Amino acid sequence: MNKILKLALVLLAVSAIVAGVLGVINELTYPVIDAQKQAKTAEAFASVLKADRFDEIEFDNPDFPTVLTVHKAEGAGYVVTSKFSGAQGNITLAVGVDNDYKCTGISVIEHSETSGLGANAASTGEVGVNFRKQFVGQDENIALANAGGSIDALTGATITSRAITEAVATSIKAVKTLG
Amino acid sequence: MNRKKQFTEGLITNNPVLVQQIGMCATMAITTTLFNGVGMGLSVLIILTCCNVVISAIRKIIPGEIRLAIFVVVIAGFVTIVDLLLQAFVPALSEALGVFIPLIVVNCIIIGRAEAFCQKMPVKDSFFDGIFQGLGYTCVLIVMCVVREFLGSGRFGGGLIDISNGFRFTLDGTGAGIQIFPESYGASILSLPFGGFLTLGFLIAAMQYALKKAEDKKAKKAAKEKEAEK
Amino acid sequence: MLSNIIQISLGAILINNFIFSQFLGCCPFLGCSNKVDTAAGMGLAVVFVMGLASAICWVINEYILVALHLEFLQTLAFILVIAALVQFVEMFLKKMVPSLYSALGIFLPLITTNCAVLGVVLLNVQNNYNFIESLVYGITGGIGFLLAIVLFASVRERVEFAEYPECFRGFSICLVSAALVALAFMGFSGMAIPV
């Protein structure tokens, strides 16, 4: 019994030391990570809708479970962020919607799609930019080309493309409910 | 201990992926662009070296019965540190590798080296073992990335190299790489999971072929020498 | 809710199979697929541990780590929970269900370092799954692993009799055959459940 107790204590001590070190590292990196996330969101907003400031407005509609936040940009329209499942994990997307309920641009804030395929939706390369450009000017009836719409899916990433297309439609519908 | 021997062991004769055949999940999963491969390889190299040194340093004071548990705690600690640092300073890499960074904890390379090497060897040898084994791992990842990226999308150095404004390295993963032939001509299936399995399979086969050749040569040479002696 | 669960299950078993599309758990997958019955044993053990680990880690994450703002300890906490869990399951089976122990026993220690188990727990957190979703994802992910490993073991039994170049012997030919099975699994990738 004594021996087991000793072993448990050793393990506990090692874990405590490791946890302590991690706590310190976390303290140091947390502000950086946080600032980076905020900068990323701000950048995403700016890239989907041209406006000076974005004010968060209350949006709590059970018909739109995927919508996270809605920001109003005075005179320019709205930015909707939503979280939905892609091919591998969740995607967080910012969608700009103007006052005529047309999409002004999209930006992927967070994702865990397959690198080189679904991840292209977020890439700054030519493929990603061209993919995202297609959404500009679309309305709520947006659909992939194989479903009768006009959006060309990313190569090898139909699921990601479809999820994003649906999320854009949902975002526009969500803005419409605001009247 | 002979450094040169350790070096060849890590890179070739006892290469973690191609010869010991461990740590394959990440090798196949993330090797779609050079950026991911280099990033993952260096992360493993750093974690492996740190863990090797620490485990070797405390090898005399940890009780044998719970050594594996302690190894795991130490490894998880270093993995989390690297994970947090990547999130803070190289967010693009942390995003691209996703769950495979925390999964380095269960990468058999690290716990395997701890069990097979560091718990018997002094700190200095363990340190070099970490570096060389880590390099061996990184090299395999780089080869996988280069092959899959080139054949799959006709590119080289995706994420890591940008040539739109003269040649430069992009450490934030935004570089488009060098397009060698048009992307639409590439066998994009190689960037899919199928390509991961296939490329690694062929790589291991090539390694086995090369090692066999070298062995045959040695045997022939020995036989010749024997004959000459006669 | 129900459609959500069906979607998760179908995704974990077929569309995003843990082995063939996410590369989680490849080591035991290649190591234990010589024979169909060993493969089935390993697969069952994984289903069991993945389900349990998902449930327990969800509780620990939600009520300890998140509540105390210790999210950075996730990796460390989860791997310790999994290791302890595997140990307990082993002791429990040995005492209470010796027949099951003799079938699964030798696979249990290997599961601690199976990245599918840690992977599923981390993905649960990443995807913000609730308790039921986590449990379903864990179990169906395990079933996906079971399906993959049993299918692949039967493929390997055939490969034994095939003729291939000498240098492909061992893991190499396995990986090439696994590539072909992965290709077959790609056929599921177009499937989706309308929500």
Coordinates of C-alpha atoms in Angstrom, one line a residue:
Chain A
M1 CA 0.0 0.0 0.0
N2 CA 2.8 2.3 1.0
K3 CA 4.4 1.7 -2.3
I4 CA 1.3 2.5 -4.3
L5 CA 0.9 5.7 -2.4
K6 CA 4.5 6.7 -3.1
L7 CA 4.1 6.0 -6.8
A8 CA 0.9 8.0 -6.9
L9 CA 2.6 10.9 -5.1
V10 CA 5.5 10.9 -7.6
L11 CA 3.1 10.9 -10.5
L12 CA 1.1 13.7 -8.9
A13 CA 4.2 15.7 -8.3
V14 CA 5.3 15.4 -11.9
S15 CA 1.9 16.3 -13.2
A16 CA 1.7 19.3 -10.9
I17 CA 5.1 20.5 -12.1
V18 CA 4.0 20.1 -15.8
A19 CA 0.7 21.8 -15.1
G20 CA 2.4 24.7 -13.4
V21 CA 4.8 25.2 -16.3
L22 CA 1.9 25.1 -18.7
G23 CA 0.0 27.6 -16.6
V24 CA 2.9 30.0 -17.0
I25 CA 3.2 29.5 -20.7
N26 CA -0.6 29.9 -21.1
E27 CA -0.5 33.2 -19.2
L28 CA 2.2 34.4 -21.6
T29 CA 0.6 33.2 -24.8
Y30 CA -3.0 33.8 -24.1
P31 CA -3.1 37.6 -24.7
V32 CA -1.2 37.0 -28.0
I33 CA -3.6 34.3 -29.2
D34 CA -6.6 36.4 -28.1
A35 CA -5.4 39.5 -29.9
Q36 CA -4.7 37.5 -33.0
K37 CA -8.3 36.1 -33.0
Q38 CA -9.8 39.6 -32.6
A39 CA -7.6 41.0 -35.4
K40 CA -8.6 38.1 -37.6
T41 CA -12.3 38.7 -37.0
A42 CA -11.8 42.4 -37.7
E43 CA -9.9 41.7 -40.9
A44 CA -12.6 39.2 -42.0
F45 CA -15.3 41.8 -41.4
A46 CA -13.4 44.5 -43.3
S47 CA -12.9 42.1 -46.2
V48 CA -16.6 41.2 -46.6
L49 CA -18.2 44.6 -46.2
K50 CA -16.8 48.1 -46.5
A51 CA -17.8 50.1 -43.5
D52 CA -16.2 52.3 -40.8
R53 CA -17.7 50.5 -37.8
F54 CA -19.6 47.4 -37.0
D55 CA -22.1 47.3 -34.1
E56 CA -23.3 44.0 -32.7
I57 CA -27.0 43.7 -32.7
E58 CA -29.1 41.2 -30.8
F59 CA -30.1 38.2 -32.8
D60 CA -31.7 35.3 -31.1
N61 CA -33.9 33.4 -33.6
P62 CA -34.4 29.6 -33.0
D63 CA -34.9 29.1 -36.7
F64 CA -31.2 30.0 -37.3
P65 CA -29.2 27.8 -34.9
T66 CA -26.0 28.2 -36.8
V67 CA -25.9 32.0 -36.7
L68 CA -23.4 33.3 -34.0
T69 CA -23.5 37.0 -34.3
V70 CA -25.0 39.8 -36.5
H71 CA -23.2 43.1 -36.8
K72 CA -24.8 46.1 -38.3
A73 CA -22.7 48.5 -40.3
E74 CA -24.6 51.8 -40.6
G75 CA -25.8 52.4 -44.2
A76 CA -23.8 49.6 -45.7
G77 CA -25.5 46.5 -44.5
Y78 CA -24.8 43.6 -42.1
V79 CA -22.1 41.1 -41.3
V80 CA -23.3 37.7 -40.1
T81 CA -21.0 35.2 -38.6
S82 CA -22.1 31.6 -38.5
K83 CA -20.7 28.3 -37.3
F84 CA -21.7 25.1 -39.2
S85 CA -20.1 21.7 -40.0
G86 CA -18.0 21.4 -43.0
A87 CA -16.3 18.2 -44.3
Q88 CA -13.9 17.7 -41.3
G89 CA -15.0 19.9 -38.5
N90 CA -16.8 23.2 -37.9
I91 CA -16.3 26.2 -40.1
T92 CA -16.8 29.8 -38.8
L93 CA -17.8 32.1 -41.7
A94 CA -18.3 35.8 -41.9
V95 CA -20.8 36.9 -44.6
G96 CA -21.4 40.4 -45.7
V97 CA -25.0 41.3 -46.7
D98 CA -26.0 44.6 -48.2
N99 CA -29.3 46.4 -47.8
D100 CA -30.7 44.7 -51.0
Y101 CA -30.1 41.3 -49.4
K102 CA -27.2 40.5 -51.7
C103 CA -24.0 39.0 -50.5
T104 CA -21.1 41.4 -50.5
G105 CA -18.3 38.9 -49.8
I106 CA -17.4 36.0 -47.5
S107 CA -14.4 35.2 -45.3
V108 CA -13.6 32.0 -43.5
I109 CA -12.6 32.8 -39.9
E110 CA -11.9 29.4 -38.6
H111 CA -11.9 25.9 -40.1
S112 CA -10.4 22.5 -39.9
E113 CA -10.9 21.3 -43.5
T114 CA -8.4 19.1 -45.4
S115 CA -5.3 21.0 -46.3
G116 CA -5.1 21.5 -50.1
L117 CA -8.7 20.7 -50.7
G118 CA -11.5 22.1 -48.5
A119 CA -8.9 24.4 -46.9
N120 CA -8.7 26.2 -50.2
A121 CA -11.9 27.9 -49.3
A122 CA -9.9 29.9 -46.8
S123 CA -6.6 30.2 -48.7
T124 CA -5.2 33.5 -49.9
G125 CA -4.1 31.8 -53.1
E126 CA -5.7 32.2 -56.5
V127 CA -8.0 29.2 -56.0
G128 CA -9.4 30.5 -52.7
V129 CA -9.8 34.1 -53.9
N130 CA -11.7 33.0 -57.0
F131 CA -13.9 30.6 -55.0
R132 CA -14.9 33.3 -52.6
K133 CA -15.4 35.9 -55.4
Q134 CA -18.3 33.8 -56.8
F135 CA -20.4 34.6 -53.8
V136 CA -20.4 38.4 -54.3
G137 CA -23.8 39.7 -55.6
Q138 CA -25.6 36.4 -54.9
D139 CA -29.0 36.3 -53.2
E140 CA -30.7 33.8 -50.9
N141 CA -31.3 31.4 -53.8
I142 CA -27.7 30.7 -54.2
A143 CA -26.7 27.1 -55.0
L144 CA -23.8 25.0 -56.3
A145 CA -23.6 24.5 -60.0
N146 CA -24.5 20.8 -59.7
A147 CA -27.7 21.8 -57.9
G148 CA -28.7 24.3 -60.6
G149 CA -27.0 27.3 -59.2
S150 CA -23.9 29.2 -60.4
I151 CA -21.3 28.4 -57.7
D152 CA -18.5 26.2 -58.9
A153 CA -17.4 23.8 -56.1
L154 CA -13.7 23.5 -55.1
T155 CA -12.0 20.6 -56.6
G156 CA -12.3 17.6 -54.3
A157 CA -14.2 19.5 -51.7
T158 CA -17.9 19.4 -52.7
I159 CA -19.0 19.0 -49.1
T160 CA -17.1 22.1 -47.9
S161 CA -18.3 24.1 -50.9
R162 CA -21.9 23.0 -50.3
A163 CA -21.7 23.8 -46.6
I164 CA -20.4 27.3 -47.3
T165 CA -23.0 27.9 -50.0
E166 CA -25.8 26.9 -47.6
A167 CA -24.4 29.1 -44.9
V168 CA -24.4 32.1 -47.2
A169 CA -28.0 31.5 -48.0
T170 CA -28.8 31.1 -44.3
S171 CA -27.0 34.3 -43.4
I172 CA -29.0 36.3 -46.0
K173 CA -32.2 34.8 -44.8
A174 CA -31.3 35.7 -41.2
V175 CA -30.7 39.3 -42.2
K176 CA -34.1 39.3 -44.0
T177 CA -35.8 38.4 -40.8
L178 CA -34.5 41.7 -39.3
G179 CA -36.7 43.6 -41.8
Chain B
M1 CA 28.6 7.1 -28.6
N2 CA 29.4 7.7 -32.3
R3 CA 27.6 10.8 -33.6
K4 CA 28.1 9.8 -37.2
K5 CA 26.5 6.5 -36.6
Q6 CA 23.6 8.1 -34.8
F7 CA 23.1 10.4 -37.7
T8 CA 22.9 7.7 -40.3
E9 CA 20.7 5.7 -38.0
G10 CA 18.2 8.5 -37.6
L11 CA 18.2 9.5 -41.3
I12 CA 18.5 6.2 -43.0
T13 CA 19.2 2.8 -41.4
N14 CA 16.9 3.3 -38.5
N15 CA 14.6 6.0 -39.9
P16 CA 11.5 6.3 -37.7
V17 CA 9.0 6.2 -40.5
L18 CA 10.6 4.2 -43.2
V19 CA 12.4 1.6 -41.1
Q20 CA 10.8 1.5 -37.6
Q21 CA 7.5 2.2 -39.3
I22 CA 6.0 4.3 -36.5
G23 CA 4.3 7.7 -36.4
M24 CA 2.6 7.1 -39.7
C25 CA -0.7 8.8 -39.1
A26 CA 0.5 12.3 -39.3
T27 CA 3.0 11.4 -42.1
M28 CA 0.1 10.5 -44.3
A29 CA -2.4 13.0 -43.1
I30 CA -0.8 16.4 -43.3
T31 CA 1.7 16.0 -46.1
T32 CA -0.3 17.9 -48.7
T33 CA 1.8 21.1 -48.8
L34 CA 5.5 21.7 -48.0
F35 CA 4.5 24.3 -45.4
N36 CA 2.6 21.7 -43.4
G37 CA 5.4 19.1 -43.8
V38 CA 8.2 21.4 -42.6
G39 CA 6.1 22.8 -39.8
M40 CA 5.1 19.4 -38.5
G41 CA 8.6 18.0 -38.9
L42 CA 10.2 20.8 -37.0
S43 CA 7.5 20.7 -34.2
V44 CA 8.2 17.0 -33.8
L45 CA 11.9 17.6 -33.8
I46 CA 11.7 20.2 -31.1
I47 CA 9.3 18.2 -28.9
L48 CA 11.3 15.0 -29.4
T49 CA 14.6 16.7 -28.4
C50 CA 13.1 18.4 -25.4
C51 CA 11.4 15.2 -24.2
N52 CA 14.6 13.1 -24.8
V53 CA 16.7 15.5 -22.7
V54 CA 14.2 15.8 -19.8
I55 CA 13.5 12.1 -19.7
S56 CA 17.1 11.2 -19.8
A57 CA 17.9 13.7 -17.1
I58 CA 15.2 12.3 -14.7
R59 CA 15.7 8.7 -15.7
K60 CA 17.4 7.7 -12.5
I61 CA 14.7 9.1 -10.2
I62 CA 11.6 7.8 -11.8
P63 CA 10.2 4.6 -10.5
G64 CA 10.1 1.8 -13.1
E65 CA 6.5 0.9 -12.6
I66 CA 5.1 4.2 -13.6
R67 CA 7.7 5.3 -16.0
L68 CA 5.3 5.2 -19.0
A69 CA 2.8 7.4 -17.2
I70 CA 5.5 9.9 -16.4
F71 CA 6.8 9.8 -20.0
V72 CA 3.3 10.6 -21.2
V73 CA 2.9 13.5 -18.8
V74 CA 6.2 15.0 -19.8
I75 CA 5.4 14.6 -23.5
A76 CA 2.0 16.0 -23.2
G77 CA 3.5 19.0 -21.4
F78 CA 5.9 19.8 -24.2
V79 CA 3.3 19.2 -26.9
T80 CA 1.0 21.7 -25.2
I81 CA 3.8 24.2 -24.9
V82 CA 4.5 23.9 -28.7
D83 CA 0.8 24.0 -29.4
L84 CA 0.3 27.2 -27.5
L85 CA 3.4 28.8 -29.0
L86 CA 2.2 27.9 -32.5
Q87 CA -1.2 29.3 -31.9
A88 CA 0.3 32.5 -30.7
F89 CA 3.0 33.0 -33.2
V90 CA 2.4 30.8 -36.3
P91 CA -1.4 30.6 -36.3
A92 CA -1.5 29.6 -40.0
L93 CA 0.4 26.4 -39.2
S94 CA -1.7 25.6 -36.1
E95 CA -4.8 26.0 -38.2
A96 CA -3.4 23.8 -41.0
L97 CA -2.3 21.0 -38.8
G98 CA -5.3 21.2 -36.5
V99 CA -5.7 18.2 -34.3
F100 CA -2.5 16.6 -35.4
I101 CA -0.4 18.9 -33.2
P102 CA -2.0 17.7 -29.9
L103 CA -1.9 14.2 -31.4
I104 CA 1.9 14.3 -31.3
V105 CA 1.4 13.1 -27.7
V106 CA 0.5 9.7 -29.0
N107 CA 3.0 9.7 -31.9
C108 CA 4.9 6.5 -31.2
I109 CA 8.2 8.1 -32.2
I110 CA 8.4 10.1 -29.1
I111 CA 7.3 7.5 -26.5
G112 CA 9.2 4.9 -28.5
R113 CA 12.5 6.8 -28.3
A114 CA 11.9 7.5 -24.6
E115 CA 11.4 3.8 -23.9
A116 CA 14.1 2.4 -26.2
F117 CA 16.8 5.0 -25.8
C118 CA 16.6 7.8 -23.3
Q119 CA 15.8 5.8 -20.2
K120 CA 19.2 4.1 -20.5
M121 CA 21.4 6.8 -22.1
P122 CA 23.0 10.0 -20.8
V123 CA 21.6 13.4 -21.6
K124 CA 24.0 14.3 -24.3
D125 CA 23.4 11.2 -26.4
S126 CA 19.7 11.5 -25.9
F127 CA 19.8 15.1 -27.1
F128 CA 21.5 14.1 -30.4
D129 CA 19.2 11.1 -30.7
G130 CA 16.3 13.6 -30.6
I131 CA 17.8 15.8 -33.2
F132 CA 18.7 13.0 -35.6
Q133 CA 15.5 11.0 -35.3
G134 CA 13.6 14.3 -35.6
L135 CA 15.6 15.1 -38.7
G136 CA 14.9 11.7 -40.2
Y137 CA 11.2 12.2 -39.6
T138 CA 11.2 15.7 -41.1
C139 CA 13.0 14.5 -44.2
V140 CA 10.4 11.8 -44.8
L141 CA 7.6 14.4 -44.4
I142 CA 9.4 16.7 -46.8
V143 CA 9.8 14.0 -49.4
M144 CA 6.2 13.0 -49.0
C145 CA 5.0 16.6 -49.4
V146 CA 7.2 17.3 -52.4
V147 CA 6.0 14.2 -54.2
R148 CA 2.3 14.7 -53.4
E149 CA 2.3 18.4 -54.1
F150 CA 4.2 18.1 -57.4
L151 CA 2.2 15.2 -58.8
G152 CA -1.0 16.3 -57.3
S153 CA -1.2 20.0 -58.2
G154 CA 2.0 20.6 -60.1
R155 CA 3.4 22.9 -57.4
F156 CA 6.4 23.1 -55.2
G157 CA 6.7 24.7 -51.8
G158 CA 3.0 25.6 -51.3
G159 CA 2.6 27.9 -48.3
L160 CA 6.3 28.3 -47.8
I161 CA 7.6 29.9 -50.9
D162 CA 6.2 33.0 -52.7
I163 CA 7.6 34.1 -56.1
S164 CA 5.0 36.7 -57.0
N165 CA 7.4 39.5 -55.8
G166 CA 10.7 37.8 -56.3
F167 CA 11.7 34.7 -54.4
R168 CA 11.0 34.7 -50.7
F169 CA 10.0 32.4 -47.9
T170 CA 6.6 33.0 -46.3
L171 CA 6.5 31.8 -42.7
D172 CA 2.8 32.7 -42.4
G173 CA 1.7 30.0 -44.9
T174 CA 0.4 32.5 -47.5
G175 CA 2.9 31.8 -50.3
A176 CA 1.3 30.2 -53.4
G177 CA 4.4 28.1 -54.2
I178 CA 6.1 27.6 -57.5
Q179 CA 3.7 26.4 -60.2
I180 CA 5.7 23.9 -62.3
F181 CA 2.8 22.7 -64.5
P182 CA -0.8 23.9 -64.6
E183 CA -2.8 22.7 -61.6
S184 CA -5.5 21.1 -63.8
Y185 CA -3.0 18.6 -65.2
G186 CA -2.1 17.3 -61.8
A187 CA -3.4 14.0 -60.4
S188 CA -5.3 15.8 -57.6
I189 CA -6.2 12.4 -56.2
L190 CA -2.7 12.4 -54.7
S191 CA -3.7 15.2 -52.3
L192 CA -6.6 13.0 -51.1
P193 CA -6.2 10.3 -48.5
F194 CA -5.6 7.7 -51.2
G195 CA -2.4 9.6 -52.2
G196 CA -1.1 9.5 -48.6
F197 CA -1.3 5.8 -48.3
L198 CA 0.1 5.2 -51.8
T199 CA 3.0 7.6 -51.6
L200 CA 4.1 6.2 -48.2
G201 CA 3.8 2.7 -49.5
F202 CA 6.0 3.4 -52.5
L203 CA 8.5 5.3 -50.3
I204 CA 8.9 2.4 -47.9
A205 CA 9.3 0.1 -50.9
A206 CA 12.0 2.3 -52.3
M207 CA 13.8 2.3 -49.0
Q208 CA 13.6 -1.4 -48.7
Y209 CA 15.0 -1.8 -52.2
A210 CA 17.9 0.6 -51.4
L211 CA 18.7 -1.1 -48.1
K212 CA 18.6 -4.5 -49.8
K213 CA 20.9 -3.3 -52.6
A214 CA 23.4 -1.9 -50.1
E215 CA 23.4 -5.1 -48.2
D216 CA 23.9 -7.2 -51.3
K217 CA 26.8 -5.1 -52.3
K218 CA 28.4 -5.5 -48.9
A219 CA 27.9 -9.2 -49.0
K220 CA 29.4 -9.4 -52.4
K221 CA 32.3 -7.4 -51.3
A222 CA 32.9 -9.6 -48.3
A223 CA 32.7 -12.7 -50.5
K224 CA 35.2 -11.2 -52.9
E225 CA 37.6 -10.4 -50.1
K226 CA 37.3 -13.9 -48.8
E227 CA 38.1 -15.3 -52.2
A228 CA 41.1 -12.9 -52.5
E229 CA 42.4 -14.2 -49.1
K230 CA 42.3 -17.7 -50.4
Chain C
M1 CA -31.6 16.4 -33.0
L2 CA -32.1 13.0 -34.6
S3 CA -31.0 14.1 -38.0
N4 CA -27.9 15.6 -36.4
I5 CA -27.1 12.3 -34.7
I6 CA -27.6 10.4 -37.9
Q7 CA -25.4 12.8 -39.7
I8 CA -22.7 12.4 -37.1
S9 CA -22.9 8.7 -37.2
L10 CA -22.9 8.4 -41.0
G11 CA -20.0 10.8 -41.2
A12 CA -17.9 9.0 -38.6
I13 CA -18.6 5.5 -40.1
L14 CA -18.5 6.1 -43.8
I15 CA -17.9 9.6 -45.1
N16 CA -15.1 10.7 -42.8
N17 CA -14.0 7.3 -41.8
F18 CA -11.3 7.6 -39.1
I19 CA -8.8 5.6 -41.0
F20 CA -9.4 6.2 -44.6
S21 CA -10.1 9.9 -44.6
Q22 CA -8.8 11.3 -41.3
F23 CA -5.7 9.0 -40.8
L24 CA -6.4 8.5 -37.1
G25 CA -5.3 5.2 -35.7
C26 CA -3.2 4.0 -38.6
C27 CA -0.6 2.3 -36.4
P28 CA -2.9 -0.3 -34.8
F29 CA -4.7 -0.5 -38.1
L30 CA -1.7 -1.7 -39.9
G31 CA -0.3 -3.6 -37.0
C32 CA -3.3 -5.7 -36.1
S33 CA -4.9 -6.5 -39.5
N34 CA -3.1 -9.7 -40.3
K35 CA -6.1 -11.9 -39.6
V36 CA -9.8 -11.1 -39.6
D37 CA -10.4 -12.3 -36.0
T38 CA -7.6 -10.3 -34.5
A39 CA -8.8 -7.3 -36.4
A40 CA -12.3 -7.8 -35.1
G41 CA -11.0 -8.1 -31.5
M42 CA -9.0 -4.9 -31.8
G43 CA -11.8 -3.1 -33.5
L44 CA -14.3 -4.0 -30.7
A45 CA -11.9 -3.0 -28.0
V46 CA -11.5 0.4 -29.8
V47 CA -15.3 0.9 -30.1
F48 CA -15.6 0.2 -26.3
V49 CA -12.8 2.5 -25.3
M50 CA -13.6 5.3 -27.7
G51 CA -17.2 5.4 -26.5
L52 CA -16.2 5.5 -22.8
A53 CA -13.4 8.0 -23.3
S54 CA -15.7 10.4 -25.2
A55 CA -18.2 10.3 -22.5
I56 CA -15.8 10.7 -19.6
C57 CA -13.6 13.3 -21.2
W58 CA -16.7 15.3 -22.2
V59 CA -17.7 15.5 -18.5
I60 CA -14.2 16.3 -17.4
N61 CA -13.8 19.0 -20.0
E62 CA -17.1 20.6 -19.4
Y63 CA -17.2 20.6 -15.6
I64 CA -13.5 20.8 -14.7
L65 CA -11.4 22.3 -17.5
V66 CA -13.8 24.8 -19.0
A67 CA -15.4 25.7 -15.7
L68 CA -12.0 26.5 -14.2
H69 CA -10.6 28.0 -17.4
L70 CA -7.9 25.4 -17.7
E71 CA -8.5 24.6 -21.4
F72 CA -4.8 24.6 -22.0
L73 CA -4.5 21.4 -19.9
Q74 CA -6.9 19.5 -22.3
T75 CA -4.3 17.4 -24.0
L76 CA -2.6 16.4 -20.8
A77 CA -5.8 15.7 -18.9
F78 CA -7.3 13.7 -21.8
I79 CA -4.3 11.4 -22.3
L80 CA -4.1 10.7 -18.6
V81 CA -7.8 9.9 -18.5
I82 CA -7.5 7.6 -21.5
A83 CA -4.5 5.8 -20.0
A84 CA -6.2 5.3 -16.6
L85 CA -9.4 4.3 -18.3
V86 CA -7.7 1.6 -20.4
Q87 CA -6.1 0.3 -17.2
F88 CA -9.4 0.2 -15.4
V89 CA -11.2 -1.5 -18.2
E90 CA -8.4 -4.1 -18.3
M91 CA -8.7 -4.8 -14.6
F92 CA -12.5 -4.9 -14.7
L93 CA -12.7 -7.3 -17.6
K94 CA -10.1 -9.5 -16.1
K95 CA -12.1 -9.9 -12.9
M96 CA -15.7 -9.7 -14.1
V97 CA -15.8 -11.0 -17.7
P98 CA -12.8 -13.2 -18.2
S99 CA -14.1 -14.5 -21.5
L100 CA -14.2 -11.0 -23.0
Y101 CA -10.8 -10.3 -21.4
S102 CA -9.2 -13.3 -23.1
A103 CA -10.5 -12.0 -26.4
L104 CA -9.7 -8.3 -26.0
G105 CA -7.1 -8.3 -23.3
I106 CA -4.0 -8.2 -25.4
F107 CA -5.3 -5.2 -27.4
L108 CA -6.1 -3.0 -24.5
P109 CA -2.7 -1.7 -23.7
L110 CA -2.1 -0.8 -27.3
I111 CA -5.2 1.4 -27.3
T112 CA -3.6 4.0 -25.0
T113 CA -1.3 5.1 -27.9
N114 CA -4.0 4.8 -30.5
C115 CA -4.4 8.3 -31.9
A116 CA -8.0 7.6 -32.9
V117 CA -9.0 7.6 -29.2
L118 CA -7.2 10.9 -28.3
G119 CA -8.3 12.2 -31.7
V120 CA -12.0 11.6 -31.1
V121 CA -11.9 13.3 -27.7
L122 CA -10.1 16.3 -29.1
L123 CA -12.4 16.5 -32.1
N124 CA -15.4 16.4 -29.8
V125 CA -14.1 19.5 -28.1
Q126 CA -13.2 21.2 -31.4
N127 CA -16.6 20.6 -32.8
N128 CA -18.4 21.8 -29.7
Y129 CA -20.4 18.6 -29.4
N130 CA -22.7 18.2 -26.5
F131 CA -22.7 15.0 -24.3
I132 CA -25.0 12.9 -26.5
E133 CA -23.2 14.0 -29.7
S134 CA -19.8 13.3 -28.2
L135 CA -20.9 9.8 -27.1
V136 CA -22.4 9.1 -30.5
Y137 CA -19.3 10.4 -32.3
G138 CA -17.1 8.3 -30.1
I139 CA -19.0 5.0 -30.6
T140 CA -19.6 5.5 -34.3
G141 CA -16.1 6.6 -34.8
G142 CA -15.1 3.3 -33.2
I143 CA -17.5 1.4 -35.4
G144 CA -15.9 3.1 -38.4
F145 CA -12.5 1.9 -37.2
L146 CA -13.9 -1.6 -36.7
L147 CA -15.4 -1.6 -40.2
A148 CA -12.1 -0.4 -41.7
I149 CA -9.9 -2.8 -39.9
V150 CA -12.1 -5.9 -40.6
L151 CA -12.5 -5.0 -44.3
F152 CA -8.8 -4.4 -44.6
A153 CA -7.9 -7.6 -42.8
S154 CA -9.8 -9.6 -45.4
V155 CA -8.1 -7.7 -48.1
R156 CA -4.7 -8.5 -46.6
E157 CA -5.5 -12.2 -46.3
R158 CA -5.9 -12.2 -50.1
V159 CA -2.8 -10.1 -50.6
E160 CA -0.8 -12.8 -48.9
F161 CA -1.2 -15.0 -51.9
A162 CA -0.6 -12.3 -54.5
E163 CA 2.7 -11.8 -56.3
Y164 CA 4.3 -8.5 -55.9
P165 CA 7.9 -7.2 -56.2
E166 CA 10.1 -8.3 -53.3
C167 CA 10.8 -4.8 -52.1
F168 CA 7.2 -4.2 -51.4
R169 CA 7.1 -6.8 -48.7
G170 CA 5.7 -6.0 -45.3
F171 CA 4.1 -2.6 -44.6
S172 CA 4.7 -1.3 -48.1
I173 CA 2.2 -3.6 -49.8
C174 CA -0.2 -3.0 -46.9
L175 CA -0.1 0.7 -47.5
V176 CA -0.7 0.3 -51.2
S177 CA -3.7 -2.0 -50.6
A178 CA -4.9 0.4 -48.0
A179 CA -4.7 3.1 -50.6
L180 CA -7.1 1.2 -52.8
V181 CA -9.5 0.6 -50.0
A182 CA -9.3 4.3 -49.2
L183 CA -10.2 4.9 -52.9
A184 CA -13.3 2.8 -52.5
F185 CA -14.2 4.8 -49.3
M186 CA -14.0 8.0 -51.3
G187 CA -17.1 6.9 -53.0
F188 CA -19.0 7.9 -49.9
S189 CA -17.7 11.4 -49.8
G190 CA -20.6 12.8 -51.9
M191 CA -23.1 11.6 -49.4
A192 CA -24.8 14.0 -47.1
I193 CA -27.9 14.0 -45.0
P194 CA -30.2 17.0 -45.8
V195 CA -30.8 18.9 -42.6

